[in-house]
CSV table of C-alpha atoms in Angstrom, one decimal:
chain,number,residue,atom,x,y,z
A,69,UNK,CA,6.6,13.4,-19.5
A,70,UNK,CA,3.8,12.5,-16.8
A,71,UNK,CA,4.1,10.8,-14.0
A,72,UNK,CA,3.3,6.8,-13.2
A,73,UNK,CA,0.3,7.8,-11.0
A,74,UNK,CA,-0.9,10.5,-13.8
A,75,UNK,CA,-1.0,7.3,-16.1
A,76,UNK,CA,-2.3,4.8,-13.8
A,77,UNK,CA,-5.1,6.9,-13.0
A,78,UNK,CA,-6.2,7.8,-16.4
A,79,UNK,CA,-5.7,4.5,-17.9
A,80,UNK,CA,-8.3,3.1,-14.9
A,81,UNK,CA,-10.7,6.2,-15.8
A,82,UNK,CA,-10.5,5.1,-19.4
A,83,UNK,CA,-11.2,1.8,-18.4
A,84,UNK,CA,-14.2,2.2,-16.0
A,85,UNK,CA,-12.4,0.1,-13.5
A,86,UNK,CA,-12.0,1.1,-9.7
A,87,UNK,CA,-8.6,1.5,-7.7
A,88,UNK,CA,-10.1,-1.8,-5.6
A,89,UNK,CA,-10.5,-3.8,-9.0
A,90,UNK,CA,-7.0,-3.3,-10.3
A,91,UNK,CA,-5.3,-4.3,-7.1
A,92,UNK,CA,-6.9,-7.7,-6.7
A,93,UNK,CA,-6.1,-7.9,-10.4
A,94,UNK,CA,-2.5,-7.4,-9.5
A,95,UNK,CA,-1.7,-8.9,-6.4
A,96,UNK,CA,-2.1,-4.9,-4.4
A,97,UNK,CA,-4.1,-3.6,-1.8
A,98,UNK,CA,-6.3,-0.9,-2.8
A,99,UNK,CA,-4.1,1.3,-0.7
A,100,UNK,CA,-0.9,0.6,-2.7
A,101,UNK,CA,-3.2,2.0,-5.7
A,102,UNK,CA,-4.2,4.9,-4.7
A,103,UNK,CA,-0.7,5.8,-3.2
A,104,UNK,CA,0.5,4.6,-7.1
A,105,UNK,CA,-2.0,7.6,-8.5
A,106,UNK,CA,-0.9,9.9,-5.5
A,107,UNK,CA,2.7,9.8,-6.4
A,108,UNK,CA,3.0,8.7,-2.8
A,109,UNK,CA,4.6,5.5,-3.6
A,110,UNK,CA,6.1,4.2,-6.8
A,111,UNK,CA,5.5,0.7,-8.0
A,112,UNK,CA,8.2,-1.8,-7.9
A,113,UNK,CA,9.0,-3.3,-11.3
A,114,UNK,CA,7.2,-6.3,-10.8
A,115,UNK,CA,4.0,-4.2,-10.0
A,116,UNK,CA,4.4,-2.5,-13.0
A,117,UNK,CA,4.6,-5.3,-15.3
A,118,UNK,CA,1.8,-5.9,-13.7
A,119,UNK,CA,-0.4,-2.9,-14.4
A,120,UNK,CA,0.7,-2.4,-18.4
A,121,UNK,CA,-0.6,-6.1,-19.0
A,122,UNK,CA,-3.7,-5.4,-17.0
A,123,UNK,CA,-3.8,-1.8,-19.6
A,124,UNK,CA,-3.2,-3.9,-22.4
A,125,UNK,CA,0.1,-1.3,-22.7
A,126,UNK,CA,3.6,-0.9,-23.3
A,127,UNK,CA,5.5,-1.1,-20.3
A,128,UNK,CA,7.2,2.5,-21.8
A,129,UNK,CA,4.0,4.1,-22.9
A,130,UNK,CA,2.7,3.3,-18.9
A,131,UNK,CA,5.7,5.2,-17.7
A,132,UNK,CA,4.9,8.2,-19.3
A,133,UNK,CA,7.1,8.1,-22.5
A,134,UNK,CA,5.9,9.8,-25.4
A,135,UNK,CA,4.9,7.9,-28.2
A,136,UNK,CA,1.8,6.5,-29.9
A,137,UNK,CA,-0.5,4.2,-27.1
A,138,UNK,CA,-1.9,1.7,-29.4
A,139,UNK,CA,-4.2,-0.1,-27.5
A,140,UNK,CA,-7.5,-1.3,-28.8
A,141,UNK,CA,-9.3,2.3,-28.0
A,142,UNK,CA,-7.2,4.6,-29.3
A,143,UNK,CA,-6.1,2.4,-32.4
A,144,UNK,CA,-9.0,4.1,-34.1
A,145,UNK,CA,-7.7,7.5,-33.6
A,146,UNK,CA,-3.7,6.3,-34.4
A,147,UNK,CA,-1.8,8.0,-37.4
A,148,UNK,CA,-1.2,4.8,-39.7
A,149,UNK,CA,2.7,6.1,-39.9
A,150,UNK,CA,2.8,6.1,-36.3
A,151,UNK,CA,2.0,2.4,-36.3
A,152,UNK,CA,4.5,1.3,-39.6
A,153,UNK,CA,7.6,3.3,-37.9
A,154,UNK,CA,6.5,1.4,-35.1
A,155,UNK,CA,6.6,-2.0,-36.4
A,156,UNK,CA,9.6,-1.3,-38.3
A,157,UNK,CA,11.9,-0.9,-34.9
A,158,UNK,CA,10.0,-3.6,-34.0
A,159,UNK,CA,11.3,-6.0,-36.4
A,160,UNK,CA,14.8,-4.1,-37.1
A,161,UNK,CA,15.4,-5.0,-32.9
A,162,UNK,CA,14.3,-8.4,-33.6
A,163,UNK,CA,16.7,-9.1,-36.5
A,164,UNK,CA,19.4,-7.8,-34.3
């Protein structure tokens, strides 16, 4: 599993955004960013929140689970099973 920062940092690469853009995006100084790639300093929960809606991510997929990151880039390249066994926990938790 990667790290936070590991994800942060190549989330904002795909993106084409700079460390300065994200943190006025999410209420950080571009310090607390760059210590967020580092590993220097973890973000609190709320800051994280933050950063997978500004991804367009799963909160899990941002913390470096494994899985299947479907956002709008890489739905091109997702294995259509991947994205059914998906929805079906989806709904199956909802039900519950």
């Amino acid at each position: 599993m990667s790290n936070i920062g590991e994800k942060i940092k190549e989330l904002r690469l795909e993106k084409k955004v700079t460390q300065k853009e994200i943190a006025e995006a999410i209420g950080v100084s571009p310090v607390s960013v760059q210590r967020f790639e580092y590993g220097s300093v973890r973000p609190s929960l709320d800051t994280l929140v933050a950063l997978a809606e500004y991804f367009d991510v799963p909160l899990d997929f941002l913390m470096g689970h494994t899985g299947t990151n479907l956002t709008g880039a890489n739905l091109k390249r997702t294995d259509m099973r991947d994205v059914k066994a998906c929805g079906a926990i989806f709904v199956r938790a909802n039900l519950e």
